[in-house]
């Protein structure tokens, strides 16, 4: 289970970084989205992967799920979502202002 | 009402938040009303910052528990001398930037004042927070406000620079979250004081992973601080932004430098065992490289705004060089230099707008233009600020650079620091002299008429130039404050003790 999740996070990050390094704004935005998915998943599993344990501390249970990463990831998702929306609008505006969708504003 | 002084710590965060929210609600109202509210907000912030500064002056560390949850379970705001000093600097800068903006550059967009206040909220929060994830949130607040301020107004150049700036900062935010996640997964806390305790007690098995997370964190802060080779976003973004926005941006690189200093001294300080001094050797080398690259940029600039953006890069490099030298004297010098260089850089950005307005179509390009009717006044101000930024006597940059060079004496790096700082200062003076003579002396007879600027427009710039002079006259008390602040951060025990032992306030019904 841990290995699978780690591989998924690694794959998402690798794809994200590859896409961020592309020259057109659309792949770059996709790359940023994949990066934020990867980091959200990463934050979430930092509370460890547990199944069937309570989310609150009970005196007779030794193990419990850590609620803090869930709060962190919720904040990160909201911020990431807002930023993605912003960068999409910015990319559209740059496309309109500059006449092309190259990140440097001119086709090579 | 007896608990009111306890809220001094959160006041610099709350005031811009409330003012900004009010301004969002009033977005359709008349410009003078919005300007008045925004200005009143900035003035209240100045008062609150001064109040906070007075309270921490004695060396006391103030802790504010949000929601009355004790650390490390709740988020805390912490004010020590350094944090309060930076908040004060932000407030002073904001006052003059606002005075400049209400002369007309705030008209280009509807939400300028709201964005400005949210920028202040993010800055003050980042200086005051004692929690790593909360620092991330405040970084995002100041960044989203800065995106708005950068794109404020229109223009293709601004869209292009904005795209680069936003994308690189979003990647930086992802890396920040990876670092925060790793630290939480290994150490089980995000409170900075608690992190410090846990890092000191770290088992050998996890040292490598914590080091990786810490270096990732350092990478993110270096990106914000514009440390080479991560400084390339800055000249494009700052020169494309309107000068009124760039003036407040002058403090954004200092947030990165502040975060580096805070993490380095608090979490990876002298008692952190195998991870002691993790970042310092990198800082010194990269700081010096940043100064050198910034100087090349200054020499190559063809517009005044680009030139000043490269000067901001140099000042970031100088500050981080001082932090990299390490030790109390170097940190004090670095803090003094931070205070004065922020204000001088902001003044230069404002002056750029005044010059560009006067020259009409020639804007701030460094080529012969129309004869300036007020060349003596504009040129005089430029001369004073250029002296201050290049570090020539008798202005504040000189004192700052001398203090940094003095603190490097006796360390192995002294020859490198002294030679690089002095040679780059010479080149900076040359570039500034060339820019000044082109702008104020060379005239193109076919260039037409220049319009005389309103003398009132020059008030904020002149005031900041005067403050640079005050930094020399009152160098001793300011340096003494910087020295006290650096002593305090170099001995983080009191900070950690105060944060972790603070008790929640009793509820009103309990006593």
PDB file of N, CA, C and O in Angstrom, chain B residues 358-412:
ATOM      1  N   UNK B 358       7.525  63.004 -15.965  1.00  0.00           N
ATOM      2  CA  UNK B 358       8.028  64.261 -16.471  1.00  0.00           C
ATOM      3  C   UNK B 358       8.490  64.132 -17.915  1.00  0.00           C
ATOM      4  O   UNK B 358       8.284  65.027 -18.727  1.00  0.00           O
ATOM      5  N   UNK B 359       9.109  62.985 -18.240  1.00  0.00           N
ATOM      6  CA  UNK B 359       9.682  62.820 -19.573  1.00  0.00           C
ATOM      7  C   UNK B 359       8.670  62.409 -20.617  1.00  0.00           C
ATOM      8  O   UNK B 359       9.028  62.262 -21.792  1.00  0.00           O
ATOM      9  N   UNK B 360       7.438  62.173 -20.225  1.00  0.00           N
ATOM     10  CA  UNK B 360       6.403  61.843 -21.212  1.00  0.00           C
ATOM     11  C   UNK B 360       6.715  60.551 -21.936  1.00  0.00           C
ATOM     12  O   UNK B 360       6.964  59.522 -21.313  1.00  0.00           O
ATOM     13  N   UNK B 361       6.737  60.582 -23.276  1.00  0.00           N
ATOM     14  CA  UNK B 361       6.903  59.383 -24.086  1.00  0.00           C
ATOM     15  C   UNK B 361       8.248  58.691 -23.896  1.00  0.00           C
ATOM     16  O   UNK B 361       8.404  57.526 -24.266  1.00  0.00           O
ATOM     17  N   UNK B 362       9.218  59.405 -23.380  1.00  0.00           N
ATOM     18  CA  UNK B 362      10.537  58.793 -23.189  1.00  0.00           C
ATOM     19  C   UNK B 362      10.585  57.924 -21.933  1.00  0.00           C
ATOM     20  O   UNK B 362      11.544  57.205 -21.699  1.00  0.00           O
ATOM     21  N   UNK B 363       9.566  58.009 -21.117  1.00  0.00           N
ATOM     22  CA  UNK B 363       9.428  57.282 -19.842  1.00  0.00           C
ATOM     23  C   UNK B 363      10.760  57.192 -19.094  1.00  0.00           C
ATOM     24  O   UNK B 363      11.443  58.192 -18.938  1.00  0.00           O
ATOM     25  N   UNK B 364      11.113  55.994 -18.656  1.00  0.00           N
ATOM     26  CA  UNK B 364      12.335  55.877 -17.854  1.00  0.00           C
ATOM     27  C   UNK B 364      13.471  55.251 -18.647  1.00  0.00           C
ATOM     28  O   UNK B 364      14.412  54.727 -18.073  1.00  0.00           O
ATOM     29  N   UNK B 365      13.382  55.283 -19.987  1.00  0.00           N
ATOM     30  CA  UNK B 365      14.464  54.714 -20.782  1.00  0.00           C
ATOM     31  C   UNK B 365      15.717  55.554 -20.619  1.00  0.00           C
ATOM     32  O   UNK B 365      15.656  56.784 -20.585  1.00  0.00           O
ATOM     33  N   UNK B 366      16.857  54.866 -20.556  1.00  0.00           N
ATOM     34  CA  UNK B 366      18.105  55.576 -20.321  1.00  0.00           C
ATOM     35  C   UNK B 366      18.676  56.070 -21.642  1.00  0.00           C
ATOM     36  O   UNK B 366      19.660  55.555 -22.163  1.00  0.00           O
ATOM     37  N   UNK B 367      18.026  57.087 -22.233  1.00  0.00           N
ATOM     38  CA  UNK B 367      18.559  57.741 -23.433  1.00  0.00           C
ATOM     39  C   UNK B 367      18.188  59.215 -23.355  1.00  0.00           C
ATOM     40  O   UNK B 367      17.300  59.598 -22.592  1.00  0.00           O
ATOM     41  N   UNK B 368      18.908  60.008 -24.152  1.00  0.00           N
ATOM     42  CA  UNK B 368      18.695  61.449 -24.082  1.00  0.00           C
ATOM     43  C   UNK B 368      17.249  61.779 -24.429  1.00  0.00           C
ATOM     44  O   UNK B 368      16.719  61.283 -25.409  1.00  0.00           O
ATOM     45  N   UNK B 369      16.627  62.599 -23.609  1.00  0.00           N
ATOM     46  CA  UNK B 369      15.239  62.952 -23.829  1.00  0.00           C
ATOM     47  C   UNK B 369      15.047  64.460 -23.756  1.00  0.00           C
ATOM     48  O   UNK B 369      16.013  65.219 -23.921  1.00  0.00           O
ATOM     49  N   UNK B 370      13.839  64.904 -23.510  1.00  0.00           N
ATOM     50  CA  UNK B 370      13.602  66.351 -23.417  1.00  0.00           C
ATOM     51  C   UNK B 370      14.310  66.937 -22.198  1.00  0.00           C
ATOM     52  O   UNK B 370      14.595  66.229 -21.239  1.00  0.00           O
ATOM     53  N   UNK B 371      14.580  68.241 -22.263  1.00  0.00           N
ATOM     54  CA  UNK B 371      15.207  68.902 -21.120  1.00  0.00           C
ATOM     55  C   UNK B 371      14.200  68.943 -19.971  1.00  0.00           C
ATOM     56  O   UNK B 371      13.046  69.310 -20.157  1.00  0.00           O
ATOM     57  N   UNK B 372      14.637  68.541 -18.784  1.00  0.00           N
ATOM     58  CA  UNK B 372      13.704  68.468 -17.662  1.00  0.00           C
ATOM     59  C   UNK B 372      13.621  69.814 -16.964  1.00  0.00           C
ATOM     60  O   UNK B 372      14.650  70.373 -16.586  1.00  0.00           O
ATOM     61  N   UNK B 373      12.424  70.355 -16.799  1.00  0.00           N
ATOM     62  CA  UNK B 373      12.308  71.660 -16.150  1.00  0.00           C
ATOM     63  C   UNK B 373      12.726  71.632 -14.684  1.00  0.00           C
ATOM     64  O   UNK B 373      13.186  72.629 -14.149  1.00  0.00           O
ATOM     65  N   UNK B 374      12.576  70.492 -14.039  1.00  0.00           N
ATOM     66  CA  UNK B 374      12.934  70.438 -12.633  1.00  0.00           C
ATOM     67  C   UNK B 374      14.144  69.540 -12.423  1.00  0.00           C
ATOM     68  O   UNK B 374      14.240  68.798 -11.448  1.00  0.00           O
ATOM     69  N   UNK B 375      15.088  69.599 -13.382  1.00  0.00           N
ATOM     70  CA  UNK B 375      16.220  68.674 -13.347  1.00  0.00           C
ATOM     71  C   UNK B 375      16.997  68.761 -12.039  1.00  0.00           C
ATOM     72  O   UNK B 375      17.507  67.761 -11.542  1.00  0.00           O
ATOM     73  N   UNK B 376      17.076  69.979 -11.474  1.00  0.00           N
ATOM     74  CA  UNK B 376      17.850  70.129 -10.240  1.00  0.00           C
ATOM     75  C   UNK B 376      17.229  69.347  -9.102  1.00  0.00           C
ATOM     76  O   UNK B 376      17.921  68.663  -8.355  1.00  0.00           O
ATOM     77  N   UNK B 377      15.900  69.455  -8.976  1.00  0.00           N
ATOM     78  CA  UNK B 377      15.223  68.785  -7.871  1.00  0.00           C
ATOM     79  C   UNK B 377      15.252  67.276  -8.075  1.00  0.00           C
ATOM     80  O   UNK B 377      15.678  66.513  -7.197  1.00  0.00           O
ATOM     81  N   UNK B 378      14.809  66.843  -9.272  1.00  0.00           N
ATOM     82  CA  UNK B 378      14.773  65.399  -9.547  1.00  0.00           C
ATOM     83  C   UNK B 378      16.174  64.805  -9.488  1.00  0.00           C
ATOM     84  O   UNK B 378      16.409  63.773  -8.869  1.00  0.00           O
ATOM     85  N   UNK B 379      17.124  65.503 -10.130  1.00  0.00           N
ATOM     86  CA  UNK B 379      18.493  65.015 -10.153  1.00  0.00           C
ATOM     87  C   UNK B 379      19.109  65.004  -8.771  1.00  0.00           C
ATOM     88  O   UNK B 379      19.855  64.093  -8.417  1.00  0.00           O
ATOM     89  N   UNK B 380      18.782  66.032  -7.981  1.00  0.00           N
ATOM     90  CA  UNK B 380      19.311  66.083  -6.609  1.00  0.00           C
ATOM     91  C   UNK B 380      18.824  64.904  -5.794  1.00  0.00           C
ATOM     92  O   UNK B 380      19.597  64.239  -5.101  1.00  0.00           O
ATOM     93  N   UNK B 381      17.515  64.626  -5.900  1.00  0.00           N
ATOM     94  CA  UNK B 381      16.966  63.476  -5.172  1.00  0.00           C
ATOM     95  C   UNK B 381      17.614  62.181  -5.650  1.00  0.00           C
ATOM     96  O   UNK B 381      17.941  61.299  -4.858  1.00  0.00           O
ATOM     97  N   UNK B 382      17.796  62.087  -6.992  1.00  0.00           N
ATOM     98  CA  UNK B 382      18.413  60.888  -7.546  1.00  0.00           C
ATOM     99  C   UNK B 382      19.830  60.726  -6.986  1.00  0.00           C
ATOM    100  O   UNK B 382      20.233  59.630  -6.600  1.00  0.00           O
ATOM    101  N   UNK B 383      20.560  61.835  -6.910  1.00  0.00           N
ATOM    102  CA  UNK B 383      21.938  61.794  -6.397  1.00  0.00           C
ATOM    103  C   UNK B 383      21.959  61.275  -4.961  1.00  0.00           C
ATOM    104  O   UNK B 383      22.728  60.370  -4.617  1.00  0.00           O
ATOM    105  N   UNK B 384      21.078  61.853  -4.127  1.00  0.00           N
ATOM    106  CA  UNK B 384      21.054  61.451  -2.712  1.00  0.00           C
ATOM    107  C   UNK B 384      20.754  59.957  -2.594  1.00  0.00           C
ATOM    108  O   UNK B 384      21.447  59.209  -1.891  1.00  0.00           O
ATOM    109  N   UNK B 385      19.704  59.503  -3.318  1.00  0.00           N
ATOM    110  CA  UNK B 385      19.303  58.098  -3.193  1.00  0.00           C
ATOM    111  C   UNK B 385      20.351  57.175  -3.805  1.00  0.00           C
ATOM    112  O   UNK B 385      20.587  56.072  -3.299  1.00  0.00           O
ATOM    113  N   UNK B 386      21.004  57.630  -4.900  1.00  0.00           N
ATOM    114  CA  UNK B 386      22.046  56.802  -5.514  1.00  0.00           C
ATOM    115  C   UNK B 386      23.213  56.624  -4.549  1.00  0.00           C
ATOM    116  O   UNK B 386      23.763  55.538  -4.417  1.00  0.00           O
ATOM    117  N   UNK B 387      23.582  57.715  -3.855  1.00  0.00           N
ATOM    118  CA  UNK B 387      24.653  57.611  -2.860  1.00  0.00           C
ATOM    119  C   UNK B 387      24.274  56.618  -1.776  1.00  0.00           C
ATOM    120  O   UNK B 387      25.076  55.796  -1.337  1.00  0.00           O
ATOM    121  N   UNK B 388      22.997  56.689  -1.349  1.00  0.00           N
ATOM    122  CA  UNK B 388      22.549  55.815  -0.273  1.00  0.00           C
ATOM    123  C   UNK B 388      22.560  54.364  -0.714  1.00  0.00           C
ATOM    124  O   UNK B 388      22.968  53.474   0.035  1.00  0.00           O
ATOM    125  N   UNK B 389      22.126  54.098  -1.948  1.00  0.00           N
ATOM    126  CA  UNK B 389      21.988  52.706  -2.373  1.00  0.00           C
ATOM    127  C   UNK B 389      23.348  52.102  -2.728  1.00  0.00           C
ATOM    128  O   UNK B 389      23.586  50.914  -2.519  1.00  0.00           O
ATOM    129  N   UNK B 390      24.258  52.942  -3.251  1.00  0.00           N
ATOM    130  CA  UNK B 390      25.559  52.403  -3.635  1.00  0.00           C
ATOM    131  C   UNK B 390      26.474  52.239  -2.423  1.00  0.00           C
ATOM    132  O   UNK B 390      27.470  51.522  -2.491  1.00  0.00           O
ATOM    133  N   UNK B 391      26.153  52.917  -1.337  1.00  0.00           N
ATOM    134  CA  UNK B 391      26.972  52.764  -0.138  1.00  0.00           C
ATOM    135  C   UNK B 391      28.128  53.737  -0.082  1.00  0.00           C
ATOM    136  O   UNK B 391      29.227  53.399   0.336  1.00  0.00           O
ATOM    137  N   UNK B 392      27.903  54.975  -0.538  1.00  0.00           N
ATOM    138  CA  UNK B 392      28.931  55.995  -0.402  1.00  0.00           C
ATOM    139  C   UNK B 392      28.592  56.880   0.794  1.00  0.00           C
ATOM    140  O   UNK B 392      27.422  57.081   1.096  1.00  0.00           O
ATOM    141  N   UNK B 393      29.603  57.430   1.482  1.00  0.00           N
ATOM    142  CA  UNK B 393      29.298  58.348   2.570  1.00  0.00           C
ATOM    143  C   UNK B 393      28.635  59.590   2.006  1.00  0.00           C
ATOM    144  O   UNK B 393      28.885  59.921   0.847  1.00  0.00           O
ATOM    145  N   UNK B 394      27.816  60.323   2.711  1.00  0.00           N
ATOM    146  CA  UNK B 394      27.540  60.157   4.130  1.00  0.00           C
ATOM    147  C   UNK B 394      26.196  59.464   4.390  1.00  0.00           C
ATOM    148  O   UNK B 394      25.628  59.692   5.452  1.00  0.00           O
ATOM    149  N   UNK B 395      25.674  58.647   3.484  1.00  0.00           N
ATOM    150  CA  UNK B 395      24.319  58.154   3.705  1.00  0.00           C
ATOM    151  C   UNK B 395      24.288  56.735   4.259  1.00  0.00           C
ATOM    152  O   UNK B 395      25.313  56.101   4.487  1.00  0.00           O
ATOM    153  N   UNK B 396      23.043  56.243   4.458  1.00  0.00           N
ATOM    154  CA  UNK B 396      22.849  55.058   5.291  1.00  0.00           C
ATOM    155  C   UNK B 396      23.466  53.789   4.701  1.00  0.00           C
ATOM    156  O   UNK B 396      23.917  52.924   5.444  1.00  0.00           O
ATOM    157  N   UNK B 397      23.505  53.680   3.353  1.00  0.00           N
ATOM    158  CA  UNK B 397      24.085  52.484   2.752  1.00  0.00           C
ATOM    159  C   UNK B 397      25.543  52.311   3.134  1.00  0.00           C
ATOM    160  O   UNK B 397      26.029  51.191   3.317  1.00  0.00           O
ATOM    161  N   UNK B 398      26.225  53.443   3.287  1.00  0.00           N
ATOM    162  CA  UNK B 398      27.636  53.409   3.670  1.00  0.00           C
ATOM    163  C   UNK B 398      27.804  52.778   5.048  1.00  0.00           C
ATOM    164  O   UNK B 398      28.615  51.866   5.241  1.00  0.00           O
ATOM    165  N   UNK B 399      27.001  53.254   5.992  1.00  0.00           N
ATOM    166  CA  UNK B 399      27.081  52.712   7.356  1.00  0.00           C
ATOM    167  C   UNK B 399      26.804  51.213   7.330  1.00  0.00           C
ATOM    168  O   UNK B 399      27.534  50.411   7.932  1.00  0.00           O
ATOM    169  N   UNK B 400      25.750  50.824   6.589  1.00  0.00           N
ATOM    170  CA  UNK B 400      25.386  49.408   6.525  1.00  0.00           C
ATOM    171  C   UNK B 400      26.513  48.561   5.962  1.00  0.00           C
ATOM    172  O   UNK B 400      26.873  47.521   6.520  1.00  0.00           O
ATOM    173  N   UNK B 401      27.101  49.028   4.842  1.00  0.00           N
ATOM    174  CA  UNK B 401      28.157  48.220   4.217  1.00  0.00           C
ATOM    175  C   UNK B 401      29.401  48.160   5.091  1.00  0.00           C
ATOM    176  O   UNK B 401      30.047  47.117   5.191  1.00  0.00           O
ATOM    177  N   UNK B 402      29.750  49.292   5.738  1.00  0.00           N
ATOM    178  CA  UNK B 402      30.922  49.286   6.624  1.00  0.00           C
ATOM    179  C   UNK B 402      30.718  48.287   7.752  1.00  0.00           C
ATOM    180  O   UNK B 402      31.624  47.504   8.090  1.00  0.00           O
ATOM    181  N   UNK B 403      29.512  48.274   8.336  1.00  0.00           N
ATOM    182  CA  UNK B 403      29.238  47.344   9.434  1.00  0.00           C
ATOM    183  C   UNK B 403      29.393  45.893   8.968  1.00  0.00           C
ATOM    184  O   UNK B 403      29.950  45.056   9.678  1.00  0.00           O
ATOM    185  N   UNK B 404      28.900  45.606   7.744  1.00  0.00           N
ATOM    186  CA  UNK B 404      28.994  44.227   7.244  1.00  0.00           C
ATOM    187  C   UNK B 404      30.459  43.856   6.996  1.00  0.00           C
ATOM    188  O   UNK B 404      30.930  42.790   7.399  1.00  0.00           O
ATOM    189  N   UNK B 405      31.226  44.783   6.369  1.00  0.00           N
ATOM    190  CA  UNK B 405      32.636  44.484   6.099  1.00  0.00           C
ATOM    191  C   UNK B 405      33.405  44.302   7.397  1.00  0.00           C
ATOM    192  O   UNK B 405      34.235  43.405   7.531  1.00  0.00           O
ATOM    193  N   UNK B 406      33.086  45.152   8.376  1.00  0.00           N
ATOM    194  CA  UNK B 406      33.776  45.072   9.660  1.00  0.00           C
ATOM    195  C   UNK B 406      33.520  43.717  10.322  1.00  0.00           C
ATOM    196  O   UNK B 406      34.431  43.103  10.884  1.00  0.00           O
ATOM    197  N   UNK B 407      32.262  43.245  10.212  1.00  0.00           N
ATOM    198  CA  UNK B 407      31.937  41.991  10.874  1.00  0.00           C
ATOM    199  C   UNK B 407      32.601  40.807  10.196  1.00  0.00           C
ATOM    200  O   UNK B 407      32.746  39.740  10.787  1.00  0.00           O
ATOM    201  N   UNK B 408      33.013  40.972   8.915  1.00  0.00           N
ATOM    202  CA  UNK B 408      33.640  39.847   8.225  1.00  0.00           C
ATOM    203  C   UNK B 408      35.125  39.739   8.573  1.00  0.00           C
ATOM    204  O   UNK B 408      35.744  38.713   8.326  1.00  0.00           O
ATOM    205  N   UNK B 409      35.715  40.821   9.120  1.00  0.00           N
ATOM    206  CA  UNK B 409      37.138  40.799   9.455  1.00  0.00           C
ATOM    207  C   UNK B 409      37.411  39.684  10.451  1.00  0.00           C
ATOM    208  O   UNK B 409      36.663  39.478  11.400  1.00  0.00           O
ATOM    209  N   UNK B 410      38.486  38.950  10.201  1.00  0.00           N
ATOM    210  CA  UNK B 410      38.839  37.884  11.130  1.00  0.00           C
ATOM    211  C   UNK B 410      38.218  36.555  10.759  1.00  0.00           C
ATOM    212  O   UNK B 410      38.547  35.539  11.359  1.00  0.00           O
ATOM    213  N   UNK B 411      37.307  36.512   9.790  1.00  0.00           N
ATOM    214  CA  UNK B 411      36.798  35.220   9.332  1.00  0.00           C
ATOM    215  C   UNK B 411      37.571  34.834   8.069  1.00  0.00           C
ATOM    216  O   UNK B 411      38.197  35.688   7.430  1.00  0.00           O
ATOM    217  N   UNK B 412      37.511  33.544   7.720  1.00  0.00           N
ATOM    218  CA  UNK B 412      38.252  33.092   6.532  1.00  0.00           C
ATOM    219  C   UNK B 412      37.739  33.735   5.261  1.00  0.00           C
ATOM    220  O   UNK B 412      38.458  33.890   4.280  1.00  0.00           O
TER     221      UNK B 412
END
